[in-house]
Structures are given as structure tokens and as C-alpha cells.
Short mmCIF file of C-alpha atoms in Angstrom, two decimals:
data_model
loop_
_atom_site.label_atom_id
_atom_site.label_comp_id
_atom_site.label_asym_id
_atom_site.label_seq_id
_atom_site.Cartn_x
_atom_site.Cartn_y
_atom_site.Cartn_z
CA GLN A 23 -9.63 9.39 12.32
CA LYS A 24 -6.26 7.80 11.76
CA GLU A 25 -3.93 10.08 9.80
CA VAL A 26 -0.50 9.66 8.31
CA GLU A 27 1.24 12.82 7.15
CA GLN A 28 4.11 13.13 4.71
CA ASN A 29 5.65 16.09 2.92
CA SER A 30 4.62 15.68 -0.72
CA GLY A 31 7.95 17.01 -2.00
CA PRO A 32 9.61 16.73 -4.33
CA LEU A 33 12.70 16.15 -2.27
CA SER A 34 15.70 16.71 -4.51
CA VAL A 35 19.12 15.32 -3.59
CA PRO A 36 22.31 14.86 -5.61
CA GLU A 37 23.62 11.39 -6.37
CA GLY A 38 25.62 9.98 -3.47
CA ALA A 39 23.89 12.10 -0.82
CA ILE A 40 21.66 10.93 2.03
CA ALA A 41 17.93 11.31 1.44
CA SER A 42 15.79 11.73 4.55
CA LEU A 43 12.07 11.04 4.31
CA ASN A 44 9.75 11.78 7.21
CA CYS A 45 6.32 10.67 8.35
CA THR A 46 4.11 11.48 11.35
CA TYR A 47 1.03 9.59 12.47
CA SER A 48 -1.89 10.47 14.68
CA ASP A 49 -2.86 7.21 16.41
CA ARG A 50 -0.66 6.69 19.44
CA GLY A 51 -1.61 3.00 19.58
CA SER A 52 -0.07 2.23 16.19
CA GLN A 53 2.25 -0.75 16.33
CA SER A 54 3.60 -1.52 12.88
CA PHE A 55 5.22 0.84 10.41
CA PHE A 56 6.14 0.32 6.79
CA TRP A 57 7.88 2.13 3.96
CA TYR A 58 6.91 1.40 0.37
CA ARG A 59 8.56 2.61 -2.82
CA GLN A 60 6.36 3.29 -5.83
CA TYR A 61 7.75 4.02 -9.28
CA SER A 62 5.51 5.96 -11.64
CA GLY A 63 2.85 3.69 -13.11
CA LYS A 64 3.87 0.76 -10.92
CA SER A 65 2.58 -0.85 -7.74
CA PRO A 66 3.93 -0.17 -4.24
CA GLU A 67 6.93 -2.27 -3.28
CA LEU A 68 7.71 -2.94 0.39
CA ILE A 69 11.23 -1.83 1.32
CA MET A 70 11.23 -1.63 5.13
CA SER A 71 9.14 -2.61 8.12
CA ILE A 72 9.79 -1.50 11.71
CA TYR A 73 7.94 -2.37 14.90
CA SER A 74 9.96 -1.05 17.86
CA ASN A 75 11.66 2.22 18.76
CA GLY A 76 15.10 2.80 17.31
CA ASP A 77 16.83 2.14 14.02
CA LYS A 78 16.58 -0.75 11.60
CA GLU A 79 19.08 -1.02 8.77
CA ASP A 80 18.85 -2.95 5.52
CA GLY A 81 21.56 -2.22 3.00
CA ARG A 82 21.42 1.46 2.08
CA PHE A 83 18.09 1.93 3.88
CA THR A 84 17.58 2.79 7.54
CA ALA A 85 14.17 3.13 9.13
CA GLN A 86 13.89 5.08 12.37
CA LEU A 87 10.94 4.94 14.75
CA ASN A 88 10.11 7.20 17.70
CA LYS A 89 6.74 6.22 19.15
CA ALA A 90 6.81 8.95 21.81
CA SER A 91 7.03 11.60 19.08
CA GLN A 92 4.80 9.58 16.70
CA TYR A 93 7.42 9.88 14.03
CA VAL A 94 8.96 7.45 11.58
CA SER A 95 11.63 8.20 9.02
CA LEU A 96 13.51 6.55 6.19
CA LEU A 97 17.14 7.35 5.37
CA ILE A 98 18.60 6.36 2.02
CA ARG A 99 22.39 6.48 1.96
CA ASP A 100 24.43 6.89 -1.21
CA SER A 101 21.30 7.86 -3.14
CA GLN A 102 21.16 6.72 -6.75
CA PRO A 103 19.07 8.02 -9.68
CA SER A 104 17.27 4.67 -9.57
CA ASP A 105 15.98 5.65 -6.11
CA SER A 106 13.87 8.38 -7.72
CA ALA A 107 10.30 7.37 -6.86
CA THR A 108 7.46 8.17 -4.50
CA TYR A 109 7.92 6.79 -0.99
CA LEU A 110 4.78 5.85 0.91
CA CYS A 111 4.65 5.63 4.69
CA ALA A 112 2.06 3.22 6.09
CA VAL A 113 0.95 2.63 9.67
CA MET A 114 -0.99 -0.25 11.23
CA LEU A 115 -2.96 -0.25 14.47
CA GLY A 116 -2.80 -3.70 16.03
CA TYR A 117 -3.43 -6.44 13.48
CA SER A 118 -5.87 -4.32 11.59
CA THR A 119 -5.52 -2.41 8.35
CA LEU A 120 -2.89 -0.08 6.96
CA THR A 121 -3.33 3.67 6.72
CA PHE A 122 -1.15 5.21 4.03
CA GLY A 123 0.29 8.69 3.69
CA LYS A 124 0.07 10.43 0.34
CA GLY A 125 3.74 9.88 -0.29
CA THR A 126 6.90 11.91 -0.79
CA MET A 127 8.42 12.18 -4.25
CA LEU A 128 12.19 11.77 -4.23
CA LEU A 129 14.33 13.01 -7.14
CA VAL A 130 18.00 11.99 -7.24
CA SER A 131 20.00 13.96 -9.78
CA PRO A 132 23.16 12.50 -11.39
CA ASN B 2 5.80 -17.98 -6.75
CA ALA B 3 3.90 -15.51 -8.91
CA GLY B 4 2.92 -13.51 -5.81
CA VAL B 5 -0.22 -11.40 -6.30
CA THR B 6 -1.67 -11.32 -9.79
CA GLN B 7 -4.44 -9.07 -11.09
CA THR B 8 -6.49 -9.06 -14.27
CA PRO B 9 -7.17 -7.14 -16.40
CA LYS B 10 -4.32 -4.62 -16.55
CA PHE B 11 -6.45 -1.97 -18.23
CA ARG B 12 -10.17 -1.53 -18.80
CA ILE B 13 -12.49 1.15 -20.12
CA LEU B 14 -16.10 0.98 -18.97
CA LYS B 15 -19.15 2.98 -19.92
CA ILE B 16 -21.24 4.57 -17.18
CA GLY B 17 -23.64 2.00 -15.74
CA GLN B 18 -21.69 -1.07 -16.86
CA SER B 19 -20.46 -3.67 -14.38
CA MET B 20 -17.25 -5.63 -14.14
CA THR B 21 -15.19 -7.84 -11.87
CA LEU B 22 -11.53 -7.20 -11.10
CA GLN B 23 -9.73 -10.45 -10.42
CA CYS B 24 -7.04 -10.96 -7.78
CA THR B 25 -5.18 -14.17 -6.98
CA GLN B 26 -2.28 -14.87 -4.62
CA ASP B 27 -0.19 -18.02 -4.31
CA MET B 28 1.53 -17.25 -1.00
CA ASN B 29 -1.15 -18.89 1.17
CA HIS B 30 -1.82 -15.53 2.85
CA ASN B 31 -4.93 -15.25 4.98
CA TYR B 32 -5.37 -11.52 4.59
CA MET B 33 -6.28 -9.85 1.31
CA TYR B 34 -7.07 -6.23 0.49
CA TRP B 35 -8.40 -4.00 -2.26
CA TYR B 36 -7.17 -0.40 -2.57
CA ARG B 37 -7.77 2.38 -5.01
CA GLN B 38 -5.26 5.10 -5.79
CA ASP B 39 -6.22 8.39 -7.38
CA PRO B 40 -3.58 10.77 -8.82
CA GLY B 41 -1.59 12.53 -6.11
CA MET B 42 -3.42 10.67 -3.38
CA GLY B 43 -2.49 7.86 -1.10
CA LEU B 44 -3.99 4.42 -1.18
CA LYS B 45 -7.55 4.13 0.09
CA LEU B 46 -8.80 0.79 1.40
CA ILE B 47 -12.01 -0.43 -0.25
CA TYR B 48 -12.56 -3.88 1.29
CA TYR B 49 -10.47 -6.47 3.04
CA SER B 50 -10.70 -10.10 4.09
CA VAL B 51 -9.07 -11.95 6.97
CA GLY B 52 -9.86 -15.38 5.57
CA ALA B 53 -12.14 -17.36 3.29
CA GLY B 54 -15.77 -16.41 3.89
CA ILE B 55 -14.93 -13.26 5.88
CA THR B 56 -14.94 -9.77 4.40
CA ASP B 57 -15.20 -6.27 5.84
CA LYS B 58 -15.54 -2.71 4.59
CA GLY B 59 -12.66 -0.32 4.40
CA GLU B 60 -12.65 3.44 4.08
CA VAL B 61 -14.35 3.75 0.65
CA PRO B 62 -16.64 0.70 0.05
CA ASN B 63 -19.58 2.38 -1.68
CA GLY B 64 -20.16 1.14 -5.21
CA TYR B 65 -18.13 -2.05 -4.71
CA ASN B 66 -18.68 -5.60 -3.54
CA VAL B 67 -16.34 -8.46 -2.72
CA SER B 68 -16.43 -12.15 -1.96
CA ARG B 69 -13.81 -14.57 -0.64
CA SER B 70 -14.70 -18.18 -1.34
CA THR B 71 -11.09 -19.46 -1.37
CA THR B 72 -7.82 -18.45 0.28
CA GLU B 73 -6.30 -17.62 -3.10
CA ASP B 74 -8.95 -15.44 -4.76
CA PHE B 75 -10.48 -12.11 -3.80
CA PRO B 76 -12.49 -10.58 -6.67
CA LEU B 77 -13.79 -7.00 -6.58
CA ARG B 78 -17.13 -6.30 -8.24
CA LEU B 79 -18.12 -2.89 -9.58
CA GLU B 80 -21.85 -2.49 -10.13
CA LEU B 81 -23.21 0.46 -12.13
CA ALA B 82 -19.83 2.05 -12.88
CA ALA B 83 -19.55 5.81 -12.36
CA PRO B 84 -16.85 8.29 -13.48
CA SER B 85 -15.84 8.67 -9.81
CA GLN B 86 -14.62 5.06 -9.94
CA THR B 87 -11.95 5.95 -12.48
CA SER B 88 -8.79 4.99 -10.63
CA VAL B 89 -5.98 2.49 -10.32
CA TYR B 90 -6.97 -0.54 -8.27
CA PHE B 91 -4.45 -2.57 -6.31
CA CYS B 92 -4.92 -5.89 -4.63
CA ALA B 93 -2.61 -6.89 -1.78
CA SER B 94 -2.13 -9.82 0.54
CA SER B 95 -0.38 -10.50 3.84
CA SER B 96 0.09 -13.10 6.52
CA GLN B 97 -0.02 -12.29 10.18
CA GLU B 98 3.48 -13.65 10.70
CA GLY B 99 6.22 -13.43 8.12
CA LEU B 100 9.93 -14.11 8.00
CA ALA B 101 12.46 -13.01 10.65
CA GLY B 102 9.98 -11.54 13.11
CA THR B 103 8.03 -9.52 10.60
CA TYR B 104 4.29 -9.45 10.51
CA ASN B 105 1.46 -7.96 8.51
CA GLU B 106 3.72 -7.07 5.59
CA GLN B 107 1.45 -6.46 2.62
CA PHE B 108 2.52 -7.37 -0.90
CA PHE B 109 0.85 -5.73 -3.85
CA GLY B 110 -0.24 -6.90 -7.26
CA PRO B 111 0.57 -4.93 -10.43
CA GLY B 112 -2.74 -3.04 -10.48
CA THR B 113 -5.70 -2.51 -12.80
CA ARG B 114 -6.11 0.88 -14.45
CA LEU B 115 -9.85 1.53 -14.86
CA THR B 116 -11.45 4.38 -16.77
CA VAL B 117 -15.20 5.01 -16.67
CA LEU B 118 -16.54 7.20 -19.46
#
């Protein structure tokens, strides 16, 4: 059974701080990793994809992947109140289907 | 591009009724997916398709049916609606290869909120 685990939160950070969101996965053969942002009542929006070990940066977002530890994280620098949302980690084995975690709620206070 | 569109946005069904949730994408993606999301839970895959004429079951297919006659459309059919099917339904699509070395990035439609009473 493929599993993706996330702390449900909420994770509370002050405006301007770094938010760190974490995700672990069970299937060692997983090859593709994604972070989605979901505002309340809205659909998931893709914000980052990462496929190899290391860091990938896009603006204020950095995804980090460690396949040996089966761990993927998302850092949000200079957090803004508009970043307040639920962040979903998703993992793909091969070219198959995505398995989603339940998400971590992030609250950024002004 | 409109991306992934879904209709209707909201629907209330009575127990035992049937309905079809529509999903259309204009990105020429081969892969399409149907998920349901219950409060506080992650997304659960219902059915998916890797191309016209090809469909396969996901994690929670019972009570649903799909068809894929064109690349663009992937309707989800609910037969004999039950209260357990009250949920938010999302359609998504992806291509195997995307821009700048990405692949299998799924893009979601706005969702259909379904209540079965």
C-alpha cells in the first residue's frame, strides 16, 4: 500500500518567516514528487515538481528531495498571509498515478 | 486555453438518482483522472484514463463508471447515488512530458460539489 504522510497542522508562522512543510512516502521506487496548494473551497494548484535528489527553487518556493530517506519538503521564504492554505504532497511511482497526502494547513499571521 | 473545465459546479441528488459529471480539457493531454475529496482527507483516485478508449480503476471505483471516447472529454457517471458519494469531485489531466523537463504534472479543474440526500 503506497502511503504519503504529512503533518496535518496547522503550521503557524509570522509574516516574513520561512515555512517548512514536510512529507514522507512509503514506496522506495517513487520517482516523481509534487507540491500542490489548495485554498479553502478551491481546487489543488500545482506549485512545484521535483524528480531528483537535491533542491529545486522557484521564486519563494524551494522543494527538497531525499530519496534515501524517502522525504520531500517544501520551504516557503518570506511567507505572506496569501500563502495561508493547505499544502498537498503527492508522489508518483513510475508513470502511474499520484498518491496524495492529506495535506498540511499553513497559517501565516500578519 | 481554458484548461480543465467541469460541470456542474454544484448538484444535489436524491438517493437512487443518477447523474453524469462532465470534464473537458483543451490541453491535448493524454491522461485524465477523477478524484474525490472528503473533508479533512486527501484526494482519492476514482478512475483514470491514459488515452481515448482506455480506462482503469483507481482506489475507490465502486459506484462509478467512466468512458473516454475522445481525448478532450472524460465524463464520470454515478449510478444509484448514495449518501456516501457526497463529496467534492475533481477532474485532472496531464501529459507524460511537459515543459522544461517536467513530466506527469497534473492540472485540476474547479471541482463539482455533490450532495446526496
